[in-house]
Amino acid sequence: MKKMKNILIAILFLPLWACSQTTERTKTMNNTFTPDEQEVIATARRLTDLMIARNSKEINTLLADDFTLTHITGRVQSKAEWLKEIEQETMKYYGYEEVSVSVKMDGNRAVLTGRNRLDARIWGSRNTWNLQQVMTLEKRNGKWVILNSVASTF
């Protein structure tokens, strides 16, 4: 009887164990990025590092000429406006902690969703913002260029 009970338990719980193993493999595969996805992520991280360094000259090279930034308030800024705010420190970035990142590819376009805890002073208010950035990028002449970025909180 005990042997039969052990067999029954094995039959009932083996599929659950197998599913948990499959889930873990899927999770691992989803965290493996292709070379293009890695370049997209590196571009977004470089942008954030350059924001902290107040290096508007280098930021300019990562952004499309018609780049726009939509703030959590809904305000849309042009590239020139935003770079000026960084230079004048009305938007000053101090540091960040990456929480998560995902990338969806569509040919030579990509949409990156990044979540960071961003330490920044924006228009006089300093805070550590739980900031989600959804960036659209395009590969031009072998280089990923950021077309726009839309910020929200998470």
CSV table of C-alpha atoms in Angstrom, one decimal:
chain,number,residue,atom,x,y,z
A,1,MET,CA,0.0,0.0,0.0
A,2,LYS,CA,2.8,2.4,0.9
A,3,LYS,CA,4.6,1.7,-2.4
A,4,MET,CA,1.3,2.4,-4.3
A,5,LYS,CA,1.0,5.7,-2.4
A,6,ASN,CA,4.6,6.7,-3.3
A,7,ILE,CA,3.9,5.9,-7.0
A,8,LEU,CA,0.7,8.0,-6.9
A,9,ILE,CA,2.5,10.9,-5.3
A,10,ALA,CA,5.2,10.7,-8.0
A,11,ILE,CA,2.6,10.6,-10.8
A,12,LEU,CA,0.8,13.6,-9.3
A,13,PHE,CA,3.8,15.8,-8.6
A,14,LEU,CA,6.2,14.9,-11.4
A,15,PRO,CA,4.4,17.2,-13.9
A,16,LEU,CA,4.6,20.1,-11.4
A,17,TRP,CA,8.3,19.6,-10.9
A,18,ALA,CA,8.8,19.3,-14.7
A,19,CYS,CA,6.9,22.6,-15.2
A,20,SER,CA,9.0,24.4,-12.6
A,21,GLN,CA,12.1,23.2,-14.4
A,22,THR,CA,10.7,24.3,-17.8
A,23,THR,CA,9.8,27.7,-16.3
A,24,GLU,CA,13.3,28.2,-15.0
A,25,ARG,CA,14.9,27.3,-18.4
A,26,THR,CA,12.5,29.7,-20.2
A,27,LYS,CA,13.4,32.5,-17.7
A,28,THR,CA,17.1,31.9,-18.3
A,29,MET,CA,16.6,32.0,-22.1
A,30,ASN,CA,14.5,35.2,-21.8
A,31,ASN,CA,17.4,36.8,-20.0
A,32,THR,CA,19.9,36.0,-22.8
A,33,PHE,CA,20.0,38.9,-25.2
A,34,THR,CA,21.1,38.7,-28.9
A,35,PRO,CA,24.0,40.9,-30.0
A,36,ASP,CA,21.7,43.5,-31.4
A,37,GLU,CA,19.6,43.6,-28.2
A,38,GLN,CA,22.9,43.9,-26.2
A,39,GLU,CA,23.9,46.9,-28.3
A,40,VAL,CA,20.5,48.5,-27.7
A,41,ILE,CA,20.8,48.0,-24.0
A,42,ALA,CA,24.4,49.4,-24.0
A,43,THR,CA,23.2,52.5,-25.9
A,44,ALA,CA,20.5,53.2,-23.3
A,45,ARG,CA,22.9,52.6,-20.4
A,46,ARG,CA,25.5,54.9,-22.1
A,47,LEU,CA,22.8,57.6,-22.4
A,48,THR,CA,22.1,57.4,-18.7
A,49,ASP,CA,25.8,57.5,-17.8
A,50,LEU,CA,26.3,60.5,-20.1
A,51,MET,CA,23.3,62.3,-18.4
A,52,ILE,CA,25.0,61.9,-15.0
A,53,ALA,CA,28.3,63.1,-16.5
A,54,ARG,CA,26.5,66.1,-18.1
A,55,ASN,CA,28.2,65.3,-21.4
A,56,SER,CA,25.7,66.8,-23.8
A,57,LYS,CA,28.1,66.6,-26.7
A,58,GLU,CA,28.2,62.8,-26.5
A,59,ILE,CA,24.5,62.6,-25.7
A,60,ASN,CA,23.9,64.4,-28.9
A,61,THR,CA,25.6,61.6,-30.9
A,62,LEU,CA,23.2,59.0,-29.4
A,63,LEU,CA,20.0,60.9,-30.3
A,64,ALA,CA,18.3,61.4,-33.6
A,65,ASP,CA,18.1,65.0,-34.8
A,66,ASP,CA,14.3,65.0,-34.2
A,67,PHE,CA,14.5,63.2,-30.9
A,68,THR,CA,11.8,64.0,-28.3
A,69,LEU,CA,11.7,63.2,-24.6
A,70,THR,CA,8.3,62.9,-23.0
A,71,HIS,CA,8.5,63.5,-19.2
A,72,ILE,CA,6.3,61.9,-16.5
A,73,THR,CA,4.3,65.1,-16.5
A,74,GLY,CA,3.5,64.7,-20.2
A,75,ARG,CA,5.7,67.6,-21.2
A,76,VAL,CA,7.4,66.9,-24.5
A,77,GLN,CA,10.9,68.3,-25.1
A,78,SER,CA,13.0,68.5,-28.2
A,79,LYS,CA,16.6,67.3,-28.2
A,80,ALA,CA,17.9,70.9,-28.1
A,81,GLU,CA,15.7,71.9,-25.2
A,82,TRP,CA,16.6,68.8,-23.1
A,83,LEU,CA,20.3,69.1,-23.7
A,84,LYS,CA,20.2,72.8,-22.7
A,85,GLU,CA,18.4,71.8,-19.4
A,86,ILE,CA,21.2,69.3,-18.7
A,87,GLU,CA,23.9,71.9,-19.4
A,88,GLN,CA,22.2,74.4,-17.2
A,89,GLU,CA,21.6,71.8,-14.5
A,90,THR,CA,17.8,72.5,-14.3
A,91,MET,CA,17.8,68.8,-14.9
A,92,LYS,CA,20.7,67.2,-13.0
A,93,TYR,CA,21.2,63.5,-12.8
A,94,TYR,CA,23.3,62.0,-9.9
A,95,GLY,CA,23.0,58.2,-10.2
A,96,TYR,CA,20.8,55.3,-11.0
A,97,GLU,CA,20.2,51.7,-10.1
A,98,GLU,CA,18.9,49.5,-13.0
A,99,VAL,CA,15.8,47.4,-11.9
A,100,SER,CA,14.9,45.7,-15.2
A,101,VAL,CA,15.4,46.0,-19.0
A,102,SER,CA,13.6,44.4,-21.9
A,103,VAL,CA,14.0,44.8,-25.6
A,104,LYS,CA,11.6,44.0,-28.5
A,105,MET,CA,13.2,43.9,-32.0
A,106,ASP,CA,11.5,44.6,-35.3
A,107,GLY,CA,14.1,44.6,-38.1
A,108,ASN,CA,16.3,47.6,-37.7
A,109,ARG,CA,14.0,49.1,-35.0
A,110,ALA,CA,13.9,48.3,-31.3
A,111,VAL,CA,11.8,49.3,-28.4
A,112,LEU,CA,13.6,49.2,-25.0
A,113,THR,CA,11.7,49.3,-21.8
A,114,GLY,CA,14.1,50.1,-18.9
A,115,ARG,CA,13.2,50.6,-15.3
A,116,ASN,CA,15.6,52.5,-13.1
A,117,ARG,CA,15.7,54.1,-9.7
A,118,LEU,CA,17.0,57.5,-10.9
A,119,ASP,CA,18.5,60.0,-8.5
A,120,ALA,CA,17.8,63.4,-10.1
A,121,ARG,CA,16.9,67.0,-9.5
A,122,ILE,CA,14.3,68.0,-12.0
A,123,TRP,CA,13.2,71.6,-12.1
A,124,GLY,CA,14.2,72.1,-8.5
A,125,SER,CA,12.9,68.9,-7.0
A,126,ARG,CA,15.4,66.2,-6.1
A,127,ASN,CA,14.2,62.7,-5.6
A,128,THR,CA,15.0,59.1,-6.4
A,129,TRP,CA,12.4,58.4,-9.1
A,130,ASN,CA,11.1,55.0,-10.0
A,131,LEU,CA,11.4,55.8,-13.6
A,132,GLN,CA,10.4,53.7,-16.6
A,133,GLN,CA,11.7,54.8,-20.0
A,134,VAL,CA,10.3,53.4,-23.2
A,135,MET,CA,12.8,54.2,-25.9
A,136,THR,CA,12.5,53.6,-29.6
A,137,LEU,CA,15.7,53.1,-31.4
A,138,GLU,CA,16.8,52.6,-35.0
A,139,LYS,CA,19.9,51.1,-36.4
A,140,ARG,CA,21.5,53.6,-38.9
A,141,ASN,CA,24.8,52.9,-40.6
A,142,GLY,CA,25.5,50.1,-38.1
A,143,LYS,CA,24.8,52.3,-35.0
A,144,TRP,CA,21.8,52.4,-32.7
A,145,VAL,CA,20.2,55.9,-32.5
A,146,ILE,CA,17.5,56.8,-30.0
A,147,LEU,CA,14.5,58.3,-31.7
A,148,ASN,CA,12.4,59.1,-28.7
A,149,SER,CA,11.9,58.3,-25.1
A,150,VAL,CA,8.7,58.3,-23.0
A,151,ALA,CA,9.0,58.4,-19.2
A,152,SER,CA,6.5,57.2,-16.6
A,153,THR,CA,6.7,56.0,-13.1
A,154,PHE,CA,6.5,52.4,-12.0
